[in-house]
XYZ file of C-alpha atoms in Angstrom:
270
model
C 11.724 -12.117 20.148
C 12.629 -10.411 16.730
C 15.354 -12.349 14.420
C 18.791 -10.796 14.742
C 18.507 -9.098 11.350
C 15.818 -7.089 12.898
C 17.803 -6.113 16.068
C 20.545 -4.958 13.724
C 18.081 -2.715 11.816
C 16.596 -1.314 14.929
C 19.974 -0.773 16.343
C 21.122 1.338 13.090
C 17.854 3.232 13.475
C 18.353 4.144 17.115
C 22.101 4.397 17.024
C 22.428 2.033 20.174
C 22.655 -1.624 20.377
C 21.425 -1.461 24.000
C 18.503 0.646 23.146
C 17.558 -1.695 20.365
C 17.626 -4.799 22.625
C 15.556 -2.990 25.316
C 12.996 -2.105 22.684
C 12.795 -5.565 21.283
C 12.095 -6.956 24.763
C 9.342 -4.332 25.346
C 7.708 -4.912 22.146
C 7.306 -8.741 22.736
C 4.318 -7.978 24.740
C 2.532 -6.612 21.703
C -0.076 -8.715 19.675
C 1.121 -10.000 16.318
C -1.242 -7.721 14.550
C -1.671 -4.222 15.769
C -4.645 -2.117 14.856
C -4.903 1.584 13.839
C -5.285 2.223 17.605
C -1.729 1.057 18.049
C -0.324 2.660 21.271
C 1.770 5.368 20.436
C 4.284 4.822 23.285
C 5.441 1.750 21.313
C 8.224 2.632 18.914
C 8.519 -0.522 17.065
C 5.891 -3.108 15.881
C 6.673 -6.847 16.155
C 7.290 -8.795 12.945
C 5.435 -11.762 11.834
C 7.915 -12.499 9.003
C 9.399 -15.519 10.866
C 6.065 -17.252 10.851
C 6.234 -18.037 7.186
C 8.584 -20.613 5.931
C 10.695 -19.946 2.827
C 10.437 -23.399 1.687
C 6.696 -23.053 1.134
C 4.750 -20.914 -1.175
C 2.591 -18.400 0.447
C -1.139 -17.705 -0.304
C -2.153 -15.703 -3.245
C -4.081 -12.385 -2.633
C -7.718 -12.898 -2.490
C -10.677 -10.606 -3.388
C -12.844 -12.144 -0.649
C -11.381 -9.804 2.146
C -12.488 -6.545 3.920
C -9.652 -4.498 5.229
C -11.137 -1.883 7.471
C -9.586 1.496 8.550
C -10.755 4.385 10.098
C -11.301 6.429 6.754
C -11.417 3.900 4.121
C -12.237 0.030 3.616
C -10.646 -2.245 0.877
C -12.723 -4.891 -0.811
C -12.613 -6.932 -3.867
C -13.394 -4.897 -7.074
C -16.636 -5.709 -8.642
C -18.686 -4.287 -11.620
C -21.159 -2.985 -9.194
C -18.313 -0.352 -8.189
C -18.409 1.044 -11.621
C -21.044 3.668 -10.935
C -19.185 5.123 -8.078
C -15.889 5.206 -9.985
C -17.336 6.775 -12.879
C -18.997 9.507 -10.749
C -15.595 10.040 -8.872
C -13.079 9.967 -11.858
C -14.944 9.650 -14.950
C -15.396 12.100 -17.832
C -12.955 14.161 -20.012
C -12.321 16.479 -17.062
C -10.477 13.642 -15.274
C -8.615 12.264 -18.243
C -5.326 13.181 -16.983
C -5.817 10.870 -13.933
C -5.069 8.024 -16.470
C -1.858 9.565 -18.045
C 0.439 6.790 -16.802
C -2.242 3.919 -16.504
C -3.093 1.289 -19.157
C -6.700 1.597 -18.542
C -8.955 4.615 -19.088
C -9.760 7.395 -19.355
C -13.489 6.619 -19.062
C -15.729 8.772 -21.022
C -19.063 6.698 -20.429
C -20.221 4.617 -17.467
C -20.695 1.674 -19.726
C -16.850 1.567 -20.420
C -16.343 1.302 -16.624
C -18.749 -1.445 -16.149
C -17.163 -3.446 -19.181
C -13.690 -3.007 -17.744
C -14.519 -3.852 -14.127
C -16.534 -6.920 -15.421
C -13.320 -8.206 -16.675
C -10.982 -7.160 -13.774
C -13.279 -8.809 -11.083
C -12.352 -12.163 -12.806
C -8.610 -11.669 -13.091
C -6.128 -13.838 -11.079
C -3.383 -11.631 -11.584
C -3.608 -8.754 -11.217
C -6.099 -8.930 -8.290
C -8.133 -5.973 -7.940
C -9.504 -3.885 -5.155
C -11.990 -1.087 -4.578
C -11.116 1.745 -1.982
C -14.440 2.657 -0.352
C -14.978 5.644 1.686
C -16.246 4.946 5.162
C -18.154 8.224 5.203
C -20.137 7.677 2.070
C -19.837 3.873 1.440
C -18.840 4.717 -2.121
C -15.912 3.748 -4.045
C -13.567 6.438 -4.685
C -10.467 4.598 -5.931
C -9.011 1.294 -6.984
C -5.862 -0.795 -7.058
C -4.399 -3.967 -7.540
C -1.884 -6.649 -6.439
C 0.066 -7.844 -9.449
C 2.953 -9.874 -10.739
C 2.234 -12.310 -7.938
C 4.839 -14.788 -7.230
C 3.920 -17.022 -4.273
C 6.842 -19.389 -4.655
C 9.204 -16.304 -4.131
C 7.065 -14.479 -1.593
C 7.024 -11.468 -3.998
C 4.137 -9.258 -5.028
C 3.703 -5.691 -6.574
C 1.186 -3.084 -5.730
C 0.054 -1.280 -9.059
C -2.305 0.568 -11.013
C -3.097 2.703 -8.187
C -6.149 4.870 -9.236
C -7.223 7.584 -6.973
C -9.979 9.990 -7.649
C -9.767 13.615 -6.620
C -11.873 12.631 -3.534
C -9.230 10.363 -2.223
C -6.007 12.218 -3.618
C -3.953 13.798 -0.633
C -6.288 12.532 1.956
C -5.677 10.529 5.162
C -7.555 7.859 3.559
C -5.083 7.698 0.652
C -2.130 6.702 2.990
C -4.526 4.420 5.077
C -5.560 2.480 2.022
C -1.796 1.791 1.232
C -1.110 0.986 4.858
C -4.093 -1.687 4.940
C -2.728 -3.307 1.749
C 0.752 -3.640 3.079
C -0.471 -5.074 6.280
C -2.494 -7.577 4.479
C 0.482 -8.564 2.288
C 3.121 -8.980 4.920
C 1.153 -10.062 7.816
C -1.727 -11.958 6.472
C -0.216 -13.599 3.456
C 3.449 -13.555 4.448
C 5.241 -11.952 1.578
C 8.776 -11.286 1.786
C 9.150 -8.492 -0.812
C 6.581 -5.719 -1.826
C 7.227 -3.915 -4.945
C 6.264 -0.615 -6.294
C 7.101 0.331 -9.960
C 6.056 3.496 -11.846
C 6.833 5.441 -15.108
C 9.850 7.512 -14.266
C 8.047 10.526 -15.499
C 5.365 9.973 -12.975
C 6.721 12.296 -10.163
C 3.606 12.024 -7.813
C 3.988 8.151 -7.818
C 7.734 8.376 -7.080
C 7.126 10.791 -4.238
C 4.348 8.668 -2.882
C 6.534 5.430 -2.906
C 9.379 7.297 -1.019
C 6.896 8.834 1.533
C 5.282 5.522 2.364
C 8.866 3.879 2.983
C 9.499 2.089 -0.139
C 13.292 1.946 -1.007
C 14.441 3.179 -4.438
C 16.231 0.350 -6.364
C 16.958 1.797 -9.695
C 15.815 2.666 -13.205
C 14.823 0.037 -16.001
C 15.404 1.890 -19.111
C 13.005 1.261 -22.045
C 11.416 -1.289 -19.841
C 7.942 -1.133 -21.411
C 5.907 0.467 -24.340
C 2.830 2.383 -22.950
C 0.315 4.161 -25.052
C 2.884 3.945 -27.966
C 5.757 5.433 -26.083
C 8.962 4.195 -24.508
C 8.649 3.977 -20.744
C 11.587 3.794 -18.277
C 10.440 2.339 -15.039
C 11.488 3.279 -11.608
C 11.568 0.432 -9.252
C 11.016 0.548 -5.411
C 10.569 -2.185 -2.887
C 9.771 -2.808 0.834
C 10.884 -6.022 2.608
C 9.470 -7.954 5.378
C 12.339 -7.148 7.664
C 11.862 -3.527 7.012
C 7.966 -3.675 7.590
C 8.053 -3.201 11.439
C 9.737 0.103 11.279
C 7.580 1.156 8.288
C 4.410 0.037 9.970
C 5.122 1.831 13.089
C 5.582 5.063 11.401
C 2.445 4.680 9.476
C 0.324 3.789 12.498
C 1.693 6.633 14.458
C 1.072 9.139 11.581
C -2.535 7.756 11.169
C -3.235 8.187 14.765
C -5.935 10.786 15.400
C -3.795 12.671 17.765
C -1.475 13.586 14.818
C -4.138 15.707 13.289
C -5.773 18.905 14.357
C -9.494 19.933 14.499
C -9.346 20.825 10.811
C -7.632 17.541 9.972
C -4.258 19.038 9.275
C -1.312 16.823 10.110
C 0.973 17.999 12.989
C 3.999 15.761 11.912
C 4.849 14.492 8.617
C 4.955 10.752 7.973
C 8.685 10.719 7.328
C 9.388 12.408 10.791
C 7.985 9.109 12.356
C 10.803 7.189 10.804
């Protein structure tokens, strides 16, 4: 059974306490961890937040994982991914992809190898490659950073998508897989997303994925010699069941036509 806070959240979402309680009872039959083939008839996923004690630090993210979806797979970033990443997003023609990132642009493959050789050893951030299931090549990378196991808080950041990954189902699936890992496998209670306030695509992505806007930190950082105001978003463990269900339902193959065009937006499932 879900904690009272979850019932209240479900109730507000549905507009009926009776409906919420009925839904919680029906969801108790679900496995703790749903797959991408999560049945569409269920409207709420079961939370695993109560399985982790607030008195005990949670595990740190690991690179020794394989998170497999229908379109992409997330694995620990290695220097061996450099060739794929340079082919997908290297060169001067892709320089704009790095406008809001501290690393890049990469004009030579050797630069990527050198950078990734360092990143694969990092303990915070912890870096991951996003690999296409169709080609088995890395087409993007990202990290879990500012890791605070004692407080059960972690941030997803430095999300770098090549043109092969941008605005694809795999782009959304990658963020779903990582969020599921953070909340369900590791037990974090707060999942953060921060970006340059001028980075409109990142702000839209955070909102679309279900992160909640929290505010603006003015002159928060200096990036590439310029002041950066930082926009903060977060997702909490008690919110994850609803967010997860929306993501799973949107990712379901039945939500796309023969040409791969979505029938319903992600927001419409929330």
